[in-house]
Coordinates of C-alpha atoms and ligand atoms in Angstrom, one line a residue:
M1 CA -12.8 18.0 -180.0
S2 CA -11.0 18.2 -183.4
D3 CA -7.3 17.3 -183.4
F4 CA -6.4 20.9 -184.5
R5 CA -8.3 22.5 -181.7
L6 CA -7.0 20.0 -179.2
C7 CA -3.5 20.7 -180.3
R8 CA -4.0 24.5 -180.3
T9 CA -5.7 24.5 -176.9
S10 CA -3.0 22.3 -175.4
F11 CA -0.4 24.7 -176.8
F12 CA -2.0 27.6 -174.9
L13 CA -2.5 25.3 -171.9
I14 CA 1.2 24.4 -171.8
I15 CA 2.2 28.1 -172.0
F16 CA -0.2 28.8 -169.2
L17 CA 1.1 25.9 -167.1
L18 CA 4.7 26.8 -167.8
S19 CA 3.9 30.4 -166.7
F20 CA 4.1 29.0 -163.2
Y21 CA 7.6 27.7 -163.6
S22 CA 9.2 29.5 -160.7
H23 CA 12.3 31.6 -161.3
S24 CA 12.2 34.6 -159.1
S25 CA 14.6 37.3 -160.1
D26 CA 15.7 40.2 -157.9
T27 CA 13.2 43.1 -157.7
S28 CA 15.4 46.0 -158.7
E29 CA 15.3 49.2 -156.6
L30 CA 12.7 51.7 -157.7
I31 CA 13.7 53.8 -160.7
Q32 CA 13.2 57.5 -160.2
N33 CA 10.8 59.3 -162.6
P34 CA 10.0 56.2 -164.8
H35 CA 7.7 58.1 -167.2
A36 CA 10.5 60.4 -168.2
R37 CA 12.5 57.5 -169.6
S38 CA 12.3 55.4 -172.8
L39 CA 9.4 53.2 -172.2
I40 CA 6.8 50.9 -173.9
S41 CA 3.4 51.4 -172.3
L42 CA 1.4 48.3 -171.6
N43 CA -1.7 50.4 -170.8
G44 CA -4.8 49.3 -172.6
K45 CA -6.8 46.1 -173.0
W46 CA -5.5 43.0 -171.1
N47 CA -7.2 39.6 -171.0
R48 CA -8.6 38.8 -167.6
I49 CA -9.7 35.6 -165.8
I50 CA -11.7 35.8 -162.6
D51 CA -10.4 33.2 -160.2
P52 CA -12.1 33.3 -156.8
Y53 CA -10.7 29.9 -155.7
E54 CA -7.2 30.6 -157.1
N55 CA -7.4 27.5 -159.3
G56 CA -4.7 29.0 -161.5
Y57 CA -2.3 28.9 -158.5
Y58 CA -3.2 25.9 -156.4
N59 CA -4.1 22.4 -157.4
H60 CA -6.9 20.4 -155.9
R61 CA -4.6 19.4 -153.0
Y62 CA -4.1 23.2 -152.3
E63 CA -0.5 22.9 -153.4
A64 CA 0.9 26.0 -155.1
H65 CA 1.9 25.2 -158.6
T66 CA 5.0 27.3 -158.1
N67 CA 6.3 24.7 -155.8
G68 CA 7.6 22.8 -158.7
Y69 CA 4.2 21.4 -159.5
F70 CA 5.1 21.5 -163.2
K71 CA 8.8 21.0 -162.8
N72 CA 8.6 17.3 -162.1
R73 CA 5.3 16.4 -163.6
K74 CA 4.2 16.3 -167.2
P75 CA 1.1 18.5 -167.7
Q76 CA -1.9 16.4 -167.2
T77 CA -3.9 15.5 -170.3
P78 CA -5.4 18.6 -171.9
S79 CA -9.0 17.3 -171.3
E80 CA -8.5 17.5 -167.6
L81 CA -7.1 21.1 -167.5
V82 CA -8.6 22.8 -170.5
E83 CA -10.2 25.5 -168.4
Y84 CA -8.0 28.5 -168.9
N85 CA -7.3 30.2 -172.1
F86 CA -6.0 33.8 -171.9
E87 CA -6.2 34.3 -175.6
T88 CA -9.9 34.0 -175.7
A89 CA -10.6 35.4 -172.2
K90 CA -12.6 38.7 -171.8
K91 CA -10.7 42.0 -171.7
I92 CA -10.3 44.6 -169.0
D93 CA -8.8 48.1 -169.0
V94 CA -5.3 48.6 -167.4
P95 CA -4.9 50.9 -165.5
G96 CA -8.2 50.6 -163.7
D97 CA -9.7 48.9 -160.7
W98 CA -11.8 45.9 -161.7
N99 CA -14.7 46.8 -159.3
S100 CA -15.9 49.7 -161.5
Q101 CA -15.4 47.9 -164.8
E102 CA -17.8 45.0 -164.4
E103 CA -21.0 44.7 -162.4
Q104 CA -20.1 41.2 -161.2
L105 CA -16.8 42.6 -159.8
F106 CA -18.3 45.5 -157.9
L107 CA -17.8 43.8 -154.5
Y108 CA -15.3 41.2 -155.7
E109 CA -12.4 40.4 -153.3
G110 CA -10.0 37.7 -154.5
T111 CA -7.7 36.9 -157.4
L112 CA -8.0 38.1 -161.0
W113 CA -5.5 37.1 -163.6
Y114 CA -4.2 39.5 -166.2
H115 CA -2.5 38.6 -169.5
K116 CA -0.9 40.8 -172.1
R117 CA 1.2 40.1 -175.2
F118 CA 3.8 42.8 -176.0
E119 CA 6.6 43.3 -178.5
L120 CA 10.2 44.3 -177.7
N121 CA 13.0 45.4 -180.0
K122 CA 15.5 44.0 -177.6
Q123 CA 19.0 45.6 -177.7
Q124 CA 22.2 44.0 -176.5
N125 CA 23.5 46.9 -174.3
K126 CA 20.1 47.7 -172.7
R127 CA 18.2 46.5 -169.7
Y128 CA 14.4 46.1 -169.5
L129 CA 12.5 47.0 -166.3
L130 CA 8.8 45.9 -166.0
H131 CA 7.3 48.8 -163.9
F132 CA 3.9 48.9 -162.1
G133 CA 2.6 52.1 -160.7
A134 CA 0.5 50.1 -158.2
A135 CA -1.4 46.8 -157.9
N136 CA -3.9 46.4 -155.1
Y137 CA -3.1 44.4 -153.1
H138 CA -0.8 41.5 -153.8
A139 CA 0.8 40.8 -157.2
I140 CA 2.7 37.9 -158.6
V141 CA 4.3 38.6 -162.0
Y142 CA 5.3 36.1 -164.7
V143 CA 7.0 37.0 -168.0
N144 CA 7.3 34.5 -170.8
G145 CA 6.3 31.7 -168.5
E146 CA 8.7 32.5 -165.7
K147 CA 7.9 34.1 -162.3
V148 CA 9.9 37.4 -162.1
G149 CA 8.7 38.4 -158.6
E150 CA 5.9 39.6 -156.4
H151 CA 4.9 42.7 -154.5
E152 CA 2.6 43.4 -151.5
G153 CA 1.0 46.8 -150.9
G154 CA -1.7 48.4 -152.9
F155 CA -0.5 52.0 -153.5
T156 CA 3.2 52.1 -154.2
P157 CA 5.2 51.3 -157.4
F158 CA 7.4 48.3 -157.9
Q159 CA 9.4 46.9 -160.8
F160 CA 11.3 43.8 -161.9
D161 CA 14.4 43.6 -164.1
I162 CA 13.2 41.2 -166.9
T163 CA 16.2 41.4 -169.1
H164 CA 17.0 37.8 -168.5
V165 CA 13.6 36.5 -169.6
A166 CA 12.6 39.1 -172.2
K167 CA 12.8 38.1 -175.8
N168 CA 13.3 40.1 -179.0
R169 CA 9.8 40.6 -180.4
E170 CA 7.1 38.4 -178.9
N171 CA 6.7 38.4 -175.1
F172 CA 3.8 37.9 -172.8
V173 CA 3.2 38.9 -169.2
V174 CA 0.8 37.2 -166.7
V175 CA -0.1 38.9 -163.4
K176 CA -2.0 37.4 -160.5
V177 CA -3.6 40.2 -158.4
D178 CA -5.3 39.4 -155.2
N179 CA -7.1 42.1 -153.2
S180 CA -8.3 39.9 -150.4
R181 CA -8.1 41.7 -147.1
K182 CA -6.0 40.0 -144.4
R183 CA -5.5 40.9 -140.7
D184 CA -1.7 41.1 -141.1
Q185 CA -1.7 43.5 -144.1
I186 CA -1.2 47.3 -144.3
P187 CA -4.0 48.4 -144.2
T188 CA -5.7 45.6 -142.2
V189 CA -9.2 44.2 -142.8
N190 CA -11.2 47.2 -141.7
T191 CA -11.1 50.5 -143.7
D192 CA -13.7 53.1 -144.6
W193 CA -12.9 53.1 -148.3
W194 CA -13.7 50.7 -151.2
N195 CA -11.3 47.9 -151.7
Y196 CA -10.6 48.6 -155.3
G197 CA -8.6 45.7 -156.7
G198 CA -6.3 45.3 -159.7
L199 CA -3.7 47.0 -161.8
T200 CA -4.9 50.4 -160.8
R201 CA -2.0 52.5 -162.2
S202 CA 0.2 52.4 -165.4
V203 CA 2.3 49.4 -166.4
S204 CA 5.3 49.9 -168.6
V205 CA 8.5 48.3 -169.8
I206 CA 11.3 50.8 -169.3
E207 CA 14.4 50.5 -171.5
V208 CA 17.6 51.8 -169.7
P209 CA 21.3 51.5 -170.6
E210 CA 23.2 48.5 -169.2
S211 CA 24.3 50.7 -166.3
Y212 CA 21.9 53.6 -165.6
L213 CA 21.1 56.5 -163.3
S214 CA 18.5 54.8 -161.2
D215 CA 17.9 57.4 -158.6
Y216 CA 18.4 61.1 -157.9
H217 CA 17.2 63.7 -155.3
L218 CA 17.5 67.5 -155.3
A219 CA 16.4 69.8 -152.5
L220 CA 17.1 73.1 -150.9
N221 CA 19.1 73.0 -147.7
S222 CA 17.3 75.4 -145.4
T223 CA 20.5 76.2 -143.5
T224 CA 23.0 76.7 -146.3
G225 CA 20.6 77.8 -149.0
A226 CA 22.5 75.4 -151.4
I227 CA 20.8 72.9 -153.6
E228 CA 21.9 69.5 -152.2
G229 CA 21.2 66.1 -153.5
S230 CA 22.2 62.6 -154.3
L231 CA 22.7 60.4 -157.4
K232 CA 22.7 56.6 -157.6
L233 CA 23.7 54.3 -160.4
S234 CA 22.5 50.8 -160.9
N235 CA 24.3 47.9 -162.5
A236 CA 27.5 50.0 -162.8
Q237 CA 30.8 48.2 -163.0
K238 CA 32.8 51.3 -162.5
D239 CA 32.4 54.9 -161.3
G240 CA 30.6 57.2 -163.8
K241 CA 30.1 60.8 -164.6
V242 CA 26.6 62.3 -164.5
S243 CA 25.8 65.6 -166.2
L244 CA 23.4 67.8 -164.2
I245 CA 22.0 70.9 -166.0
I246 CA 19.5 73.4 -164.6
P247 CA 19.4 75.9 -167.5
E248 CA 17.5 78.7 -165.7
L249 CA 20.0 78.7 -162.9
H250 CA 23.0 78.5 -165.3
I251 CA 24.0 75.3 -163.6
E252 CA 26.0 72.8 -165.7
K253 CA 27.9 70.2 -163.6
T254 CA 29.6 66.9 -164.3
I255 CA 29.4 64.9 -161.1
K256 CA 31.6 61.9 -160.5
V257 CA 29.3 59.1 -159.1
K258 CA 30.6 56.0 -157.5
A259 CA 29.6 52.6 -158.9
N260 CA 27.9 51.5 -155.8
G261 CA 25.8 53.4 -153.3
E262 CA 24.8 57.0 -153.3
T263 CA 26.9 60.0 -154.2
K264 CA 26.0 63.3 -152.6
F265 CA 26.5 66.8 -154.0
S266 CA 26.0 70.4 -153.1
I267 CA 25.6 73.4 -155.5
N268 CA 25.4 77.0 -154.5
A269 CA 22.4 78.6 -156.1
K270 CA 19.7 81.2 -155.4
P271 CA 16.5 79.6 -156.9
E272 CA 13.2 81.4 -156.9
L273 CA 11.4 79.6 -154.1
W274 CA 8.4 77.3 -154.7
R275 CA 5.2 78.4 -152.9
P276 CA 1.5 78.0 -153.5
E277 CA 1.1 81.6 -154.8
N278 CA 4.0 81.1 -157.2
P279 CA 4.8 77.3 -157.7
K280 CA 8.1 77.9 -159.5
R281 CA 9.7 74.7 -160.8
Y282 CA 13.0 74.4 -162.6
K283 CA 13.8 72.1 -165.6
V284 CA 16.4 69.7 -164.4
I285 CA 18.3 67.6 -167.0
L286 CA 20.3 64.6 -166.0
S287 CA 22.4 62.5 -168.4
F288 CA 24.3 59.3 -168.0
N289 CA 25.5 56.6 -170.3
G290 CA 23.4 57.8 -173.3
E291 CA 20.2 58.3 -171.3
T292 CA 18.8 61.8 -170.6
I293 CA 16.1 62.4 -168.0
E294 CA 14.1 65.6 -167.6
D295 CA 12.3 66.6 -164.4
A296 CA 10.5 69.7 -163.1
I297 CA 11.6 70.4 -159.5
G298 CA 10.6 73.2 -157.1
F299 CA 12.9 74.3 -154.4
R300 CA 11.5 75.4 -151.0
T301 CA 12.0 74.9 -147.3
I302 CA 9.6 73.7 -144.7
E303 CA 10.1 73.8 -140.9
V304 CA 8.4 73.9 -137.6
K305 CA 9.4 76.6 -135.1
G306 CA 7.6 76.4 -131.8
T307 CA 3.9 76.2 -132.8
E308 CA 4.4 77.8 -136.2
I309 CA 4.8 76.0 -139.6
L310 CA 7.3 78.0 -141.7
L311 CA 7.3 77.7 -145.5
N312 CA 10.5 79.4 -146.8
G313 CA 10.9 80.9 -143.4
E314 CA 7.5 82.5 -143.3
P315 CA 4.5 81.3 -141.0
V316 CA 1.8 79.7 -143.1
F317 CA -1.8 78.6 -142.5
L318 CA -2.7 75.4 -144.4
R319 CA -6.2 75.9 -145.9
G320 CA -6.8 72.3 -146.8
I321 CA -9.2 69.5 -147.7
S322 CA -8.9 65.7 -147.5
I323 CA -9.1 63.8 -150.8
H324 CA -9.5 60.1 -151.5
E325 CA -8.1 58.8 -154.8
E326 CA -11.4 58.3 -156.5
S327 CA -12.4 59.4 -159.9
P328 CA -14.3 62.7 -160.0
F329 CA -16.3 61.3 -162.9
G330 CA -18.2 58.7 -161.0
A331 CA -16.5 55.9 -159.1
G332 CA -13.4 53.8 -159.3
R333 CA -9.7 54.6 -158.6
A334 CA -8.5 57.9 -160.1
W335 CA -5.3 57.7 -162.1
T336 CA -5.4 59.9 -165.2
E337 CA -4.2 63.5 -165.6
A338 CA -7.8 64.6 -166.1
D339 CA -8.7 63.0 -162.8
G340 CA -6.0 64.7 -160.9
R341 CA -6.5 68.1 -162.5
T342 CA -10.3 68.0 -161.8
L343 CA -9.9 67.0 -158.2
L344 CA -7.2 69.7 -157.6
T345 CA -9.2 72.3 -159.5
W346 CA -12.1 71.6 -157.1
A347 CA -9.7 72.1 -154.2
K348 CA -8.5 75.4 -155.8
E349 CA -12.1 76.6 -156.2
L350 CA -12.6 76.0 -152.5
G351 CA -9.7 78.3 -151.7
C352 CA -7.2 75.6 -150.7
N353 CA -3.4 75.9 -150.6
F354 CA -3.1 72.4 -149.0
V355 CA -4.5 68.9 -149.6
R356 CA -4.4 65.8 -147.4
L357 CA -4.1 62.9 -149.9
A358 CA -5.8 60.2 -147.8
H359 CA -5.2 57.4 -146.7
Y360 CA -2.5 56.0 -148.9
P361 CA 0.1 57.4 -151.5
H362 CA -1.9 58.7 -154.5
N363 CA -0.7 58.2 -158.1
E364 CA 2.5 59.9 -159.2
M365 CA 0.6 62.2 -161.6
M366 CA -1.4 63.7 -158.7
L367 CA 1.8 64.9 -157.0
K368 CA 3.2 66.4 -160.2
I369 CA 0.0 68.3 -160.7
A370 CA 0.1 69.5 -157.1
D371 CA 3.7 70.7 -157.7
E372 CA 2.4 72.6 -160.8
M373 CA -0.8 74.0 -159.4
G374 CA 0.8 75.1 -156.1
F375 CA -0.7 72.8 -153.3
M376 CA 1.2 71.8 -150.2
V377 CA 0.6 68.1 -149.6
W378 CA 0.1 65.8 -146.7
S379 CA 1.0 62.3 -148.0
E380 CA 0.4 59.2 -146.0
I381 CA 0.8 55.4 -145.8
P382 CA -2.3 53.3 -144.9
V383 CA -1.3 52.4 -141.3
Y384 CA -5.0 52.8 -140.5
W385 CA -7.0 51.9 -137.4
T386 CA -6.2 48.5 -135.9
V387 CA -3.0 47.4 -137.6
M388 CA -1.2 44.5 -135.9
F389 CA 1.3 46.7 -134.1
E390 CA 2.9 43.8 -132.2
D391 CA 3.8 41.9 -135.4
Q392 CA 7.3 42.5 -136.7
A393 CA 6.4 41.2 -140.2
V394 CA 3.6 43.8 -140.3
Y395 CA 6.1 46.5 -139.3
A396 CA 8.3 45.4 -142.2
K397 CA 5.3 45.9 -144.6
A398 CA 4.6 49.4 -143.2
Q399 CA 8.3 50.3 -143.5
Q400 CA 8.4 49.0 -147.1
Q401 CA 5.4 51.1 -148.1
L402 CA 6.9 54.2 -146.4
T403 CA 10.2 53.6 -148.2
E404 CA 8.5 53.2 -151.6
M405 CA 6.4 56.3 -151.0
I406 CA 9.4 58.5 -150.1
S407 CA 11.6 57.0 -152.8
R408 CA 9.0 57.8 -155.5
D409 CA 8.0 61.3 -154.3
K410 CA 11.1 62.8 -152.7
N411 CA 11.6 65.3 -155.5
R412 CA 8.0 66.7 -155.2
A413 CA 8.2 70.2 -153.6
S414 CA 4.5 70.1 -152.9
I415 CA 4.9 67.3 -150.3
V416 CA 5.6 69.1 -147.0
M417 CA 4.8 66.3 -144.6
W418 CA 4.7 62.5 -144.4
S419 CA 2.0 61.0 -142.2
V420 CA 2.7 57.6 -140.6
A421 CA -0.7 56.7 -139.2
N422 CA -4.5 57.4 -139.0
E423 CA -6.6 56.9 -135.9
T424 CA -4.5 54.2 -134.4
P425 CA -5.5 53.0 -130.9
V426 CA -3.1 53.9 -128.0
S427 CA -0.9 51.0 -126.9
D428 CA 2.8 50.4 -126.1
A429 CA 3.1 48.2 -129.2
R430 CA 1.7 51.0 -131.3
I431 CA 4.1 53.6 -129.9
S432 CA 7.0 51.3 -130.5
F433 CA 5.9 50.5 -134.1
L434 CA 5.1 54.2 -135.0
S435 CA 8.1 55.8 -133.3
R436 CA 10.4 53.3 -135.3
L437 CA 8.5 54.2 -138.5
I438 CA 9.0 57.9 -137.8
E439 CA 12.7 57.4 -137.2
K440 CA 12.9 55.6 -140.5
A441 CA 11.0 58.5 -142.3
R442 CA 13.5 61.0 -140.9
E443 CA 16.4 58.9 -141.9
L444 CA 15.0 58.6 -145.5
D445 CA 14.1 62.3 -145.8
S446 CA 15.3 65.1 -143.6
N447 CA 13.6 67.7 -145.8
R448 CA 10.0 67.2 -144.7
L449 CA 7.9 67.2 -141.5
I450 CA 6.3 64.2 -139.9
T451 CA 2.7 64.0 -138.7
A452 CA 0.0 61.5 -137.9
A453 CA -3.8 61.9 -137.6
M454 CA -5.0 61.0 -134.0
D455 CA -8.5 60.5 -132.6
T456 CA -7.6 59.6 -129.0
Q457 CA -8.0 62.9 -127.2
S458 CA -9.2 62.8 -123.6
N459 CA -12.2 64.8 -122.4
A460 CA -11.4 67.8 -120.3
K461 CA -13.7 70.1 -118.3
N462 CA -14.0 72.7 -121.1
G463 CA -13.6 70.4 -124.1
K464 CA -10.8 68.1 -125.1
L465 CA -7.2 67.4 -124.1
I466 CA -4.5 66.4 -126.6
D467 CA -2.6 63.8 -124.6
D468 CA -1.9 61.0 -127.2
P469 CA 1.7 59.9 -126.4
L470 CA 2.3 59.7 -130.2
A471 CA 2.2 63.5 -130.3
K472 CA 5.7 63.5 -128.7
Y473 CA 7.3 61.9 -131.8
V474 CA 5.7 64.1 -134.6
D475 CA 6.4 67.6 -135.8
I476 CA 2.8 68.4 -136.4
I477 CA -0.2 67.0 -134.5
G478 CA -3.1 65.9 -136.6
I479 CA -6.5 65.8 -134.9
N480 CA -9.5 63.9 -136.2
S481 CA -12.6 65.1 -134.4
Y482 CA -16.2 65.0 -135.5
C483 CA -18.0 67.4 -133.1
G484 CA -21.6 67.6 -134.2
W485 CA -21.5 64.2 -136.0
Y486 CA -20.1 61.4 -133.9
S487 CA -20.3 63.4 -130.7
D488 CA -22.1 66.4 -129.3
A489 CA -24.8 68.5 -130.8
P490 CA -23.5 70.9 -133.5
A491 CA -24.4 74.0 -131.4
N492 CA -22.1 72.8 -128.6
C493 CA -19.0 72.7 -130.8
A494 CA -18.4 76.4 -130.9
N495 CA -17.8 76.4 -127.1
L496 CA -15.4 73.4 -127.2
R497 CA -11.9 74.3 -126.1
W498 CA -8.8 72.3 -127.1
N499 CA -6.0 71.9 -124.6
S500 CA -2.7 70.2 -125.4
H501 CA 0.2 68.7 -123.5
Y502 CA 2.4 69.6 -126.5
E503 CA 3.7 73.0 -127.7
K504 CA 3.4 71.9 -131.4
P505 CA 1.4 73.1 -134.4
I506 CA -2.0 71.4 -134.8
I507 CA -3.8 70.5 -138.0
M508 CA -7.5 69.6 -137.7
S509 CA -7.0 66.7 -140.1
E510 CA -10.6 65.6 -140.1
M511 CA -13.9 67.2 -139.1
G512 CA -17.3 67.2 -140.9
A513 CA -20.6 65.6 -141.3
G514 CA -22.6 63.6 -143.9
A515 CA -25.3 65.0 -146.2
L516 CA -27.0 63.7 -149.3
A517 CA -26.7 66.3 -152.0
G518 CA -30.1 67.9 -152.8
L519 CA -31.7 66.7 -149.6
H520 CA -33.0 69.7 -147.7
G521 CA -34.8 70.3 -144.4
E522 CA -34.2 71.8 -141.0
K523 CA -30.7 72.2 -139.7
N524 CA -31.4 69.7 -137.0
E525 CA -32.4 67.0 -139.6
I526 CA -29.5 64.6 -140.1
W527 CA -28.4 64.0 -143.8
T528 CA -29.8 67.3 -145.0
E529 CA -27.4 69.8 -146.5
E530 CA -28.6 72.3 -143.8
Y531 CA -27.4 69.9 -141.1
Q532 CA -23.9 69.5 -142.6
S533 CA -23.6 73.2 -143.2
D534 CA -24.6 73.9 -139.5
V535 CA -21.9 71.5 -138.3
Y536 CA -19.3 73.3 -140.4
K537 CA -20.4 76.7 -139.1
H538 CA -20.0 75.7 -135.4
N539 CA -16.7 73.8 -136.0
I540 CA -15.3 76.9 -137.7
E541 CA -16.2 78.9 -134.6
M542 CA -14.5 76.2 -132.5
M543 CA -11.3 76.3 -134.6
K544 CA -11.1 80.1 -134.3
N545 CA -10.4 79.4 -130.6
M546 CA -7.5 77.0 -131.2
P547 CA -4.4 79.1 -130.6
T548 CA -2.0 76.6 -132.1
L549 CA -4.2 75.5 -135.0
R550 CA -2.1 75.9 -138.2
G551 CA -4.2 74.0 -140.8
V552 CA -7.5 72.3 -141.5
T553 CA -8.3 69.4 -143.9
P554 CA -12.0 68.8 -143.4
W555 CA -13.3 65.3 -144.3
I556 CA -13.8 65.4 -147.3
L557 CA -13.8 66.9 -150.8
K558 CA -16.3 64.6 -152.4
D559 CA -18.5 61.6 -151.5
F560 CA -16.6 58.3 -151.9
R561 CA -17.4 54.6 -152.0
S562 CA -17.3 52.7 -148.7
P563 CA -18.5 49.2 -147.8
R564 CA -19.2 50.6 -144.3
R565 CA -21.9 53.0 -145.5
P566 CA -25.0 50.8 -146.5
L567 CA -27.9 53.1 -145.5
D568 CA -30.3 52.6 -148.4
D569 CA -31.5 55.7 -150.3
I570 CA -29.0 57.9 -148.4
Q571 CA -25.6 56.3 -148.5
D572 CA -26.0 53.3 -150.8
F573 CA -22.3 52.4 -150.2
W574 CA -21.2 56.1 -150.5
N575 CA -19.6 57.9 -147.5
R576 CA -21.6 61.2 -147.8
K577 CA -19.3 63.5 -145.9
G578 CA -18.2 65.1 -149.2
L579 CA -18.6 68.9 -149.7
L580 CA -19.4 67.7 -153.2
S581 CA -21.5 64.8 -154.3
E582 CA -19.8 61.9 -156.1
T583 CA -20.4 63.8 -159.4
G584 CA -19.1 67.2 -158.1
Q585 CA -22.4 68.8 -157.1
R586 CA -21.7 71.4 -154.4
K587 CA -23.5 71.1 -151.1
Q588 CA -24.3 74.2 -148.9
A589 CA -21.3 73.4 -146.6
W590 CA -19.0 73.9 -149.6
Y591 CA -19.8 77.6 -149.5
V592 CA -19.3 77.8 -145.7
L593 CA -15.8 76.4 -145.9
R594 CA -15.0 78.5 -149.0
D595 CA -16.0 81.7 -147.2
F596 CA -13.9 80.7 -144.2
Y597 CA -10.9 80.2 -146.4
R598 CA -11.4 83.5 -148.2
S599 CA -11.5 85.3 -144.8
I600 CA -8.2 83.6 -143.8
A601 CA -6.5 84.3 -147.1
Q602 CA -7.5 88.0 -146.8
Q603 CA -6.1 88.2 -143.3
D604 CA -2.8 86.6 -144.6
Q605 CA -2.6 89.2 -147.3
R606 CA -2.9 92.1 -144.8
Ligands
GCU701 C1 -12.4 58.6 -139.8 C2 -11.4 58.0 -140.8 C3 -11.9 58.2 -142.2 C4 -13.4 57.9 -142.3 C5 -14.1 59.0 -141.5 C6 -15.6 58.8 -141.5 O1 -11.9 59.7 -139.2 O2 -10.1 58.6 -140.7 O3 -11.2 57.3 -143.1 O4 -13.9 57.9 -143.6 O5 -13.7 59.0 -140.1 O6 -16.1 58.3 -140.5 O7 -16.3 59.2 -142.5

């Protein structure tokens, strides 16, 4: 190898080796509304290195390089280690899961390294936050050769204050993302959705003043009718004054905010209330220390009264549909505005005023579009199936994801309920885990209802009995039940009766059947559109006889990728319970549900 090349290669090698020099900094608390701030987007092409054996992280003795591997040893001779070179590595799109970008990564579960050079015009009196919309599942982040932190959890944002390592002009970031499934994760190893790995949402460097308004929350108090909220400063050495302007409500306030902790406030106002038929949002302008942030916030109230769900004090029926965060234009994680608008337009065409964003927090754009288009939202964390409920470290992961979800989306009027679990098996450990999580959710956000999707109903003489002990802790009971698919013949569903130990509103959070779009036959032939349509007809008759039913989110808007659905020529790793095919082709059952929702909407208008 020529001297020049050896020298050049060793230069990159040393940069790469140094990039594991460990110097973790604090992960700063999540910044509210990052995309409304001054930012440098790192979206676009990144170098990538596929590393199934984590060679970039462990040496041949399986010792993590970050344990000082490079601190007290000179890098070995280049010839031994010249096997990584980000500069010449292939490129990959960020945001974007890796599975849908390269054939060899379709089923890949493991580590992939990302590398990106970026320029900064670094200012003295500014701080720089490296912000990730999400990385599935575990990310370790290095800037200019120093570890700045790591994050676990595939569907919530995280950030690191990189002011201490960022340079003026040339910088580079390296991220190790590992989507390996592990028993002690949230979710655990078994899920019915594709394990899309990678930097699946936007990455940006946010520039904020030395001390900045890091968090804010505004909501309508259902008792006083006032707009109440809180403001929080970060890195403030002394109390500050925040300007809050809501032009349409003729509100212009200067609020004194203490340097540490939250400052609460209350403003008398009579805003036009946000509701699906008229999703009114107000421009909110917040300024502090030279930074101005604009948001669009809707004001509404949501409560449960007996077995009714009240939106702005009026009973409401939630005409919903479940949605996975998958691109409407094929496969792969959805993340763009076009993805969100398309999925929610499909829901609108169905006649929905409600969507269950399953089974994890969707991207921030989706919630802003739901605010704008007028959808109430069920938002959930992936405490799904057989999580390790007896493990306190696993509880901490669930609580972290719950906190990050609520922190990010607390200003979204569309979100009316948080769900803490989906189809979790009954046990004392599960009740302890989930009741604690529910308590935490109520502590973090008193403005929304709490629910969970349950599939542990008992059989009763005339049908089913809702007796899951978890129902005691939620405001709304979610029921997942597949009459006509996983149990019973479709024709038996209409006569199924639902009994409950609890006087609470029920949402049928999942029902449905699979069908391959375009496959036709008799209604008793599984996988035909006729069969799926027949299941919907009989389940709709069943639901008409559920006196405390207050919403439905059938499973699911569109076919989606799942490793649990291998049936050749029918599923081919697609879960076929969509009312639409993976490319948006309507199946017969789509019309059955659409007509049912039209009839309900007409009744509501009478
Ligand atoms: C379950 C589960 C879904 C799954 C669905 C199915 O209820 O909550 O995640 O995809 O059933 O079996 O298709």
